[in-house]
């Protein structure tokens, strides 16, 4: 388990101070895939660097599995009241793998040498190190590239090497900072599939930091949404995205959905969403609890209203559907009112969209 309680981190520059982490608490149970999303500058990378103490928090505690609770204070780290030194942190870091956006491979070393690198100076014999390196390459599906150099690999393959290297010391936790942000969609999918497989096979706890909603949708079980150094929402990924409480969370949802086109369409006065008389523009949210089938045509018929779908999107999050529809509904006020009541009764959330 990783538990972070109330951590703060402020960067002091010449002419300004930046509160990168402003009282952040998260809890990721063992074996989970925990996503942290947020726009650029939200504090995601700072958070992940504080998890393996590449960066010391100013204040707060970090609890990591067997290593107990480490508290930060005055630029120092303590456990059970005793100060922890850099060299003690090495053992902790060995148990926490990390991968980055730009892979950080050693270009002059072969793929196998890259993977073996963290095993050097651990007292293991070179034959043992080589066997472990080959085993790791098999785990990530790159046995045939052992003697290639990083420059001879695709981006997705490079990230697989980085994953193999990060797992060399059998860590229980893998931190991923924008691990797929430099990859094309296909390579992204294959790296995400590998992470999911490793999560299941090794019971690896994965903390995945990203600004890409698609990554969270694909593999996260829990999610925390960050803004301005704070966690503004967290929980089960389906629950958070089916019932987003904060506007940043909604914006995120829309970044990976055709519904994200709505503000642009409204701004350009597009016919699909143009204001008409006796008409409201609605956003309908269908969750796993919603009665889906033919509801729109049924309501149109029963309530004598016209419903026109402008945009629609269905996601599958953790194997469950989550749908969003932008539709205009046209009719007298009382008929629209009745239609909205039926939507509500069928667990379809409705929100009116204002257009000025
Ligand atoms: N070493 C540093 N020195 C000074 N300021 C920093 C440092 N690292 C981060 N910051 C500032 O802290 C804030 C949070 O940065 P951080 O890198 O954690 O954001 P992020 O959410 O990872 O963003 P991105 O999605 O762009 O990677 C930003 O305002 C950033 O400028
Ligand atoms: Mg970052």
PDB file of N, CA, C and O in Angstrom, residues 216-270:
ATOM      1  N   UNK A 216      -6.141   6.738 -18.412  1.00  0.00           N
ATOM      2  CA  UNK A 216      -6.890   6.439 -17.185  1.00  0.00           C
ATOM      3  C   UNK A 216      -8.063   5.513 -17.506  1.00  0.00           C
ATOM      4  O   UNK A 216      -8.294   4.515 -16.820  1.00  0.00           O
ATOM      5  N   UNK A 217      -8.775   5.850 -18.568  1.00  0.00           N
ATOM      6  CA  UNK A 217      -9.933   5.041 -18.951  1.00  0.00           C
ATOM      7  C   UNK A 217      -9.518   3.610 -19.241  1.00  0.00           C
ATOM      8  O   UNK A 217     -10.234   2.669 -18.942  1.00  0.00           O
ATOM      9  N   UNK A 218      -8.355   3.465 -19.865  1.00  0.00           N
ATOM     10  CA  UNK A 218      -7.946   2.132 -20.304  1.00  0.00           C
ATOM     11  C   UNK A 218      -7.564   1.227 -19.143  1.00  0.00           C
ATOM     12  O   UNK A 218      -7.931   0.054 -19.142  1.00  0.00           O
ATOM     13  N   UNK A 219      -6.836   1.741 -18.149  1.00  0.00           N
ATOM     14  CA  UNK A 219      -6.318   0.774 -17.162  1.00  0.00           C
ATOM     15  C   UNK A 219      -6.488   1.119 -15.684  1.00  0.00           C
ATOM     16  O   UNK A 219      -6.304   0.254 -14.845  1.00  0.00           O
ATOM     17  N   UNK A 220      -6.817   2.374 -15.353  1.00  0.00           N
ATOM     18  CA  UNK A 220      -6.831   2.714 -13.918  1.00  0.00           C
ATOM     19  C   UNK A 220      -8.043   2.122 -13.207  1.00  0.00           C
ATOM     20  O   UNK A 220      -9.129   2.022 -13.781  1.00  0.00           O
ATOM     21  N   UNK A 221      -7.821   1.728 -11.960  1.00  0.00           N
ATOM     22  CA  UNK A 221      -8.942   1.285 -11.126  1.00  0.00           C
ATOM     23  C   UNK A 221      -9.396   2.426 -10.225  1.00  0.00           C
ATOM     24  O   UNK A 221     -10.569   2.583  -9.954  1.00  0.00           O
ATOM     25  N   UNK A 222      -8.423   3.190  -9.736  1.00  0.00           N
ATOM     26  CA  UNK A 222      -8.749   4.386  -8.955  1.00  0.00           C
ATOM     27  C   UNK A 222      -8.130   5.594  -9.644  1.00  0.00           C
ATOM     28  O   UNK A 222      -7.151   5.452 -10.375  1.00  0.00           O
ATOM     29  N   UNK A 223      -8.693   6.745  -9.362  1.00  0.00           N
ATOM     30  CA  UNK A 223      -8.131   7.943  -9.965  1.00  0.00           C
ATOM     31  C   UNK A 223      -8.179   9.100  -8.980  1.00  0.00           C
ATOM     32  O   UNK A 223      -9.084   9.189  -8.141  1.00  0.00           O
ATOM     33  N   UNK A 224      -7.155   9.955  -9.069  1.00  0.00           N
ATOM     34  CA  UNK A 224      -7.169  11.213  -8.328  1.00  0.00           C
ATOM     35  C   UNK A 224      -6.999  12.323  -9.352  1.00  0.00           C
ATOM     36  O   UNK A 224      -6.191  12.199 -10.272  1.00  0.00           O
ATOM     37  N   UNK A 225      -7.788  13.372  -9.222  1.00  0.00           N
ATOM     38  CA  UNK A 225      -7.694  14.495 -10.155  1.00  0.00           C
ATOM     39  C   UNK A 225      -6.980  15.633  -9.428  1.00  0.00           C
ATOM     40  O   UNK A 225      -7.374  16.001  -8.315  1.00  0.00           O
ATOM     41  N   UNK A 226      -5.930  16.164 -10.043  1.00  0.00           N
ATOM     42  CA  UNK A 226      -5.134  17.232  -9.405  1.00  0.00           C
ATOM     43  C   UNK A 226      -5.314  18.559 -10.093  1.00  0.00           C
ATOM     44  O   UNK A 226      -5.407  18.630 -11.316  1.00  0.00           O
ATOM     45  N   UNK A 227      -5.332  19.599  -9.303  1.00  0.00           N
ATOM     46  CA  UNK A 227      -5.336  20.965  -9.842  1.00  0.00           C
ATOM     47  C   UNK A 227      -4.632  21.867  -8.836  1.00  0.00           C
ATOM     48  O   UNK A 227      -4.941  21.808  -7.631  1.00  0.00           O
ATOM     49  N   UNK A 228      -3.726  22.681  -9.314  1.00  0.00           N
ATOM     50  CA  UNK A 228      -3.011  23.633  -8.440  1.00  0.00           C
ATOM     51  C   UNK A 228      -2.468  23.009  -7.159  1.00  0.00           C
ATOM     52  O   UNK A 228      -2.649  23.549  -6.066  1.00  0.00           O
ATOM     53  N   UNK A 229      -1.828  21.863  -7.307  1.00  0.00           N
ATOM     54  CA  UNK A 229      -1.191  21.242  -6.150  1.00  0.00           C
ATOM     55  C   UNK A 229      -2.131  20.558  -5.181  1.00  0.00           C
ATOM     56  O   UNK A 229      -1.706  20.106  -4.117  1.00  0.00           O
ATOM     57  N   UNK A 230      -3.407  20.492  -5.543  1.00  0.00           N
ATOM     58  CA  UNK A 230      -4.375  19.840  -4.645  1.00  0.00           C
ATOM     59  C   UNK A 230      -5.063  18.689  -5.364  1.00  0.00           C
ATOM     60  O   UNK A 230      -5.232  18.732  -6.587  1.00  0.00           O
ATOM     61  N   UNK A 231      -5.469  17.674  -4.583  1.00  0.00           N
ATOM     62  CA  UNK A 231      -6.325  16.623  -5.150  1.00  0.00           C
ATOM     63  C   UNK A 231      -7.752  17.128  -5.010  1.00  0.00           C
ATOM     64  O   UNK A 231      -8.231  17.369  -3.900  1.00  0.00           O
ATOM     65  N   UNK A 232      -8.428  17.293  -6.133  1.00  0.00           N
ATOM     66  CA  UNK A 232      -9.772  17.861  -6.030  1.00  0.00           C
ATOM     67  C   UNK A 232     -10.863  16.785  -6.061  1.00  0.00           C
ATOM     68  O   UNK A 232     -12.002  17.063  -5.707  1.00  0.00           O
ATOM     69  N   UNK A 233     -10.502  15.592  -6.504  1.00  0.00           N
ATOM     70  CA  UNK A 233     -11.442  14.466  -6.453  1.00  0.00           C
ATOM     71  C   UNK A 233     -10.631  13.194  -6.486  1.00  0.00           C
ATOM     72  O   UNK A 233      -9.619  13.136  -7.175  1.00  0.00           O
ATOM     73  N   UNK A 234     -11.096  12.164  -5.783  1.00  0.00           N
ATOM     74  CA  UNK A 234     -10.477  10.849  -5.985  1.00  0.00           C
ATOM     75  C   UNK A 234     -11.440   9.743  -5.631  1.00  0.00           C
ATOM     76  O   UNK A 234     -12.398   9.945  -4.899  1.00  0.00           O
ATOM     77  N   UNK A 235     -11.206   8.577  -6.197  1.00  0.00           N
ATOM     78  CA  UNK A 235     -12.079   7.440  -5.918  1.00  0.00           C
ATOM     79  C   UNK A 235     -12.004   6.419  -7.037  1.00  0.00           C
ATOM     80  O   UNK A 235     -11.112   6.469  -7.889  1.00  0.00           O
ATOM     81  N   UNK A 236     -12.955   5.509  -7.011  1.00  0.00           N
ATOM     82  CA  UNK A 236     -13.079   4.499  -8.054  1.00  0.00           C
ATOM     83  C   UNK A 236     -13.249   5.203  -9.408  1.00  0.00           C
ATOM     84  O   UNK A 236     -14.031   6.150  -9.517  1.00  0.00           O
ATOM     85  N   UNK A 237     -12.518   4.761 -10.410  1.00  0.00           N
ATOM     86  CA  UNK A 237     -12.466   5.521 -11.662  1.00  0.00           C
ATOM     87  C   UNK A 237     -13.850   5.654 -12.314  1.00  0.00           C
ATOM     88  O   UNK A 237     -14.207   6.715 -12.829  1.00  0.00           O
ATOM     89  N   UNK A 238     -14.638   4.593 -12.255  1.00  0.00           N
ATOM     90  CA  UNK A 238     -15.969   4.695 -12.878  1.00  0.00           C
ATOM     91  C   UNK A 238     -16.837   5.710 -12.129  1.00  0.00           C
ATOM     92  O   UNK A 238     -17.478   6.563 -12.732  1.00  0.00           O
ATOM     93  N   UNK A 239     -16.810   5.620 -10.791  1.00  0.00           N
ATOM     94  CA  UNK A 239     -17.646   6.526  -9.988  1.00  0.00           C
ATOM     95  C   UNK A 239     -17.246   7.981 -10.223  1.00  0.00           C
ATOM     96  O   UNK A 239     -18.095   8.857 -10.383  1.00  0.00           O
ATOM     97  N   UNK A 240     -15.951   8.235 -10.245  1.00  0.00           N
ATOM     98  CA  UNK A 240     -15.487   9.624 -10.414  1.00  0.00           C
ATOM     99  C   UNK A 240     -15.922  10.171 -11.776  1.00  0.00           C
ATOM    100  O   UNK A 240     -16.414  11.299 -11.871  1.00  0.00           O
ATOM    101  N   UNK A 241     -15.798   9.363 -12.826  1.00  0.00           N
ATOM    102  CA  UNK A 241     -16.125   9.896 -14.148  1.00  0.00           C
ATOM    103  C   UNK A 241     -17.618   9.816 -14.480  1.00  0.00           C
ATOM    104  O   UNK A 241     -18.095  10.557 -15.339  1.00  0.00           O
ATOM    105  N   UNK A 242     -18.360   8.957 -13.772  1.00  0.00           N
ATOM    106  CA  UNK A 242     -19.812   8.940 -13.974  1.00  0.00           C
ATOM    107  C   UNK A 242     -20.461  10.099 -13.220  1.00  0.00           C
ATOM    108  O   UNK A 242     -21.501  10.608 -13.627  1.00  0.00           O
ATOM    109  N   UNK A 243     -19.838  10.508 -12.114  1.00  0.00           N
ATOM    110  CA  UNK A 243     -20.406  11.592 -11.305  1.00  0.00           C
ATOM    111  C   UNK A 243     -19.359  12.657 -11.012  1.00  0.00           C
ATOM    112  O   UNK A 243     -19.025  12.899  -9.855  1.00  0.00           O
ATOM    113  N   UNK A 244     -18.816  13.293 -12.037  1.00  0.00           N
ATOM    114  CA  UNK A 244     -17.737  14.255 -11.764  1.00  0.00           C
ATOM    115  C   UNK A 244     -18.263  15.450 -10.984  1.00  0.00           C
ATOM    116  O   UNK A 244     -19.287  16.019 -11.338  1.00  0.00           O
ATOM    117  N   UNK A 245     -17.566  15.769  -9.896  1.00  0.00           N
ATOM    118  CA  UNK A 245     -18.050  16.865  -9.059  1.00  0.00           C
ATOM    119  C   UNK A 245     -17.369  18.190  -9.387  1.00  0.00           C
ATOM    120  O   UNK A 245     -17.848  19.243  -9.003  1.00  0.00           O
ATOM    121  N   UNK A 246     -16.260  18.136 -10.080  1.00  0.00           N
ATOM    122  CA  UNK A 246     -15.477  19.348 -10.317  1.00  0.00           C
ATOM    123  C   UNK A 246     -15.369  19.622 -11.812  1.00  0.00           C
ATOM    124  O   UNK A 246     -15.304  18.690 -12.624  1.00  0.00           O
ATOM    125  N   UNK A 247     -15.266  20.892 -12.159  1.00  0.00           N
ATOM    126  CA  UNK A 247     -15.257  21.205 -13.593  1.00  0.00           C
ATOM    127  C   UNK A 247     -13.997  20.677 -14.287  1.00  0.00           C
ATOM    128  O   UNK A 247     -14.043  20.283 -15.443  1.00  0.00           O
ATOM    129  N   UNK A 248     -12.871  20.626 -13.571  1.00  0.00           N
ATOM    130  CA  UNK A 248     -11.657  20.074 -14.190  1.00  0.00           C
ATOM    131  C   UNK A 248     -11.863  18.599 -14.559  1.00  0.00           C
ATOM    132  O   UNK A 248     -11.427  18.129 -15.608  1.00  0.00           O
ATOM    133  N   UNK A 249     -12.560  17.879 -13.692  1.00  0.00           N
ATOM    134  CA  UNK A 249     -12.820  16.464 -13.963  1.00  0.00           C
ATOM    135  C   UNK A 249     -13.681  16.331 -15.219  1.00  0.00           C
ATOM    136  O   UNK A 249     -13.431  15.486 -16.076  1.00  0.00           O
ATOM    137  N   UNK A 250     -14.687  17.206 -15.338  1.00  0.00           N
ATOM    138  CA  UNK A 250     -15.542  17.175 -16.531  1.00  0.00           C
ATOM    139  C   UNK A 250     -14.735  17.509 -17.778  1.00  0.00           C
ATOM    140  O   UNK A 250     -14.875  16.858 -18.812  1.00  0.00           O
ATOM    141  N   UNK A 251     -13.882  18.519 -17.654  1.00  0.00           N
ATOM    142  CA  UNK A 251     -13.049  18.884 -18.811  1.00  0.00           C
ATOM    143  C   UNK A 251     -12.194  17.705 -19.250  1.00  0.00           C
ATOM    144  O   UNK A 251     -12.006  17.457 -20.423  1.00  0.00           O
ATOM    145  N   UNK A 252     -11.687  16.975 -18.247  1.00  0.00           N
ATOM    146  CA  UNK A 252     -10.858  15.823 -18.581  1.00  0.00           C
ATOM    147  C   UNK A 252     -11.603  14.756 -19.329  1.00  0.00           C
ATOM    148  O   UNK A 252     -11.141  14.213 -20.320  1.00  0.00           O
ATOM    149  N   UNK A 253     -12.786  14.476 -18.832  1.00  0.00           N
ATOM    150  CA  UNK A 253     -13.631  13.481 -19.490  1.00  0.00           C
ATOM    151  C   UNK A 253     -13.808  13.850 -20.957  1.00  0.00           C
ATOM    152  O   UNK A 253     -13.734  13.010 -21.846  1.00  0.00           O
ATOM    153  N   UNK A 254     -14.036  15.125 -21.195  1.00  0.00           N
ATOM    154  CA  UNK A 254     -14.343  15.571 -22.549  1.00  0.00           C
ATOM    155  C   UNK A 254     -13.127  15.593 -23.470  1.00  0.00           C
ATOM    156  O   UNK A 254     -13.280  15.612 -24.684  1.00  0.00           O
ATOM    157  N   UNK A 255     -11.919  15.569 -22.888  1.00  0.00           N
ATOM    158  CA  UNK A 255     -10.747  15.596 -23.757  1.00  0.00           C
ATOM    159  C   UNK A 255     -10.630  14.312 -24.574  1.00  0.00           C
ATOM    160  O   UNK A 255      -9.951  14.288 -25.592  1.00  0.00           O
ATOM    161  N   UNK A 256     -11.259  13.236 -24.098  1.00  0.00           N
ATOM    162  CA  UNK A 256     -11.152  11.982 -24.848  1.00  0.00           C
ATOM    163  C   UNK A 256     -12.524  11.571 -25.375  1.00  0.00           C
ATOM    164  O   UNK A 256     -12.852  10.397 -25.450  1.00  0.00           O
ATOM    165  N   UNK A 257     -13.357  12.549 -25.706  1.00  0.00           N
ATOM    166  CA  UNK A 257     -14.723  12.233 -26.123  1.00  0.00           C
ATOM    167  C   UNK A 257     -15.168  13.261 -27.158  1.00  0.00           C
ATOM    168  O   UNK A 257     -14.722  14.403 -27.151  1.00  0.00           O
ATOM    169  N   UNK A 258     -16.068  12.852 -28.043  1.00  0.00           N
ATOM    170  CA  UNK A 258     -16.547  13.793 -29.060  1.00  0.00           C
ATOM    171  C   UNK A 258     -17.314  14.945 -28.404  1.00  0.00           C
ATOM    172  O   UNK A 258     -17.478  16.016 -28.987  1.00  0.00           O
ATOM    173  N   UNK A 259     -17.752  14.739 -27.155  1.00  0.00           N
ATOM    174  CA  UNK A 259     -18.464  15.810 -26.455  1.00  0.00           C
ATOM    175  C   UNK A 259     -17.564  17.021 -26.205  1.00  0.00           C
ATOM    176  O   UNK A 259     -18.052  18.129 -25.967  1.00  0.00           O
ATOM    177  N   UNK A 260     -16.268  16.780 -26.283  1.00  0.00           N
ATOM    178  CA  UNK A 260     -15.313  17.881 -26.124  1.00  0.00           C
ATOM    179  C   UNK A 260     -15.429  18.910 -27.241  1.00  0.00           C
ATOM    180  O   UNK A 260     -14.902  20.025 -27.132  1.00  0.00           O
ATOM    181  N   UNK A 261     -16.120  18.542 -28.335  1.00  0.00           N
ATOM    182  CA  UNK A 261     -16.297  19.494 -29.444  1.00  0.00           C
ATOM    183  C   UNK A 261     -17.365  20.537 -29.152  1.00  0.00           C
ATOM    184  O   UNK A 261     -17.507  21.506 -29.896  1.00  0.00           O
ATOM    185  N   UNK A 262     -18.123  20.326 -28.090  1.00  0.00           N
ATOM    186  CA  UNK A 262     -19.282  21.187 -27.848  1.00  0.00           C
ATOM    187  C   UNK A 262     -18.943  22.684 -27.707  1.00  0.00           C
ATOM    188  O   UNK A 262     -19.554  23.513 -28.401  1.00  0.00           O
ATOM    189  N   UNK A 263     -17.974  23.045 -26.839  1.00  0.00           N
ATOM    190  CA  UNK A 263     -17.712  24.486 -26.698  1.00  0.00           C
ATOM    191  C   UNK A 263     -17.376  25.152 -28.035  1.00  0.00           C
ATOM    192  O   UNK A 263     -17.848  26.250 -28.326  1.00  0.00           O
ATOM    193  N   UNK A 264     -16.608  24.450 -28.866  1.00  0.00           N
ATOM    194  CA  UNK A 264     -16.235  24.991 -30.180  1.00  0.00           C
ATOM    195  C   UNK A 264     -17.457  25.172 -31.070  1.00  0.00           C
ATOM    196  O   UNK A 264     -17.589  26.187 -31.765  1.00  0.00           O
ATOM    197  N   UNK A 265     -18.350  24.190 -31.041  1.00  0.00           N
ATOM    198  CA  UNK A 265     -19.557  24.277 -31.867  1.00  0.00           C
ATOM    199  C   UNK A 265     -20.447  25.435 -31.415  1.00  0.00           C
ATOM    200  O   UNK A 265     -20.995  26.173 -32.231  1.00  0.00           O
ATOM    201  N   UNK A 266     -20.550  25.594 -30.096  1.00  0.00           N
ATOM    202  CA  UNK A 266     -21.381  26.694 -29.573  1.00  0.00           C
ATOM    203  C   UNK A 266     -20.766  28.037 -29.972  1.00  0.00           C
ATOM    204  O   UNK A 266     -21.459  28.935 -30.455  1.00  0.00           O
ATOM    205  N   UNK A 267     -19.446  28.114 -29.804  1.00  0.00           N
ATOM    206  CA  UNK A 267     -18.768  29.387 -30.098  1.00  0.00           C
ATOM    207  C   UNK A 267     -18.915  29.781 -31.566  1.00  0.00           C
ATOM    208  O   UNK A 267     -19.096  30.950 -31.899  1.00  0.00           O
ATOM    209  N   UNK A 268     -18.850  28.775 -32.440  1.00  0.00           N
ATOM    210  CA  UNK A 268     -18.940  29.110 -33.864  1.00  0.00           C
ATOM    211  C   UNK A 268     -20.395  29.215 -34.329  1.00  0.00           C
ATOM    212  O   UNK A 268     -20.659  29.438 -35.512  1.00  0.00           O
ATOM    213  N   UNK A 269     -21.336  29.029 -33.404  1.00  0.00           N
ATOM    214  CA  UNK A 269     -22.756  29.146 -33.748  1.00  0.00           C
ATOM    215  C   UNK A 269     -23.216  28.044 -34.698  1.00  0.00           C
ATOM    216  O   UNK A 269     -24.097  28.252 -35.532  1.00  0.00           O
ATOM    217  N   UNK A 270     -22.619  26.868 -34.560  1.00  0.00           N
ATOM    218  CA  UNK A 270     -22.941  25.759 -35.466  1.00  0.00           C
ATOM    219  C   UNK A 270     -24.427  25.382 -35.387  1.00  0.00           C
ATOM    220  O   UNK A 270     -25.018  25.358 -34.292  1.00  0.00           O
TER     221      UNK A 270
END
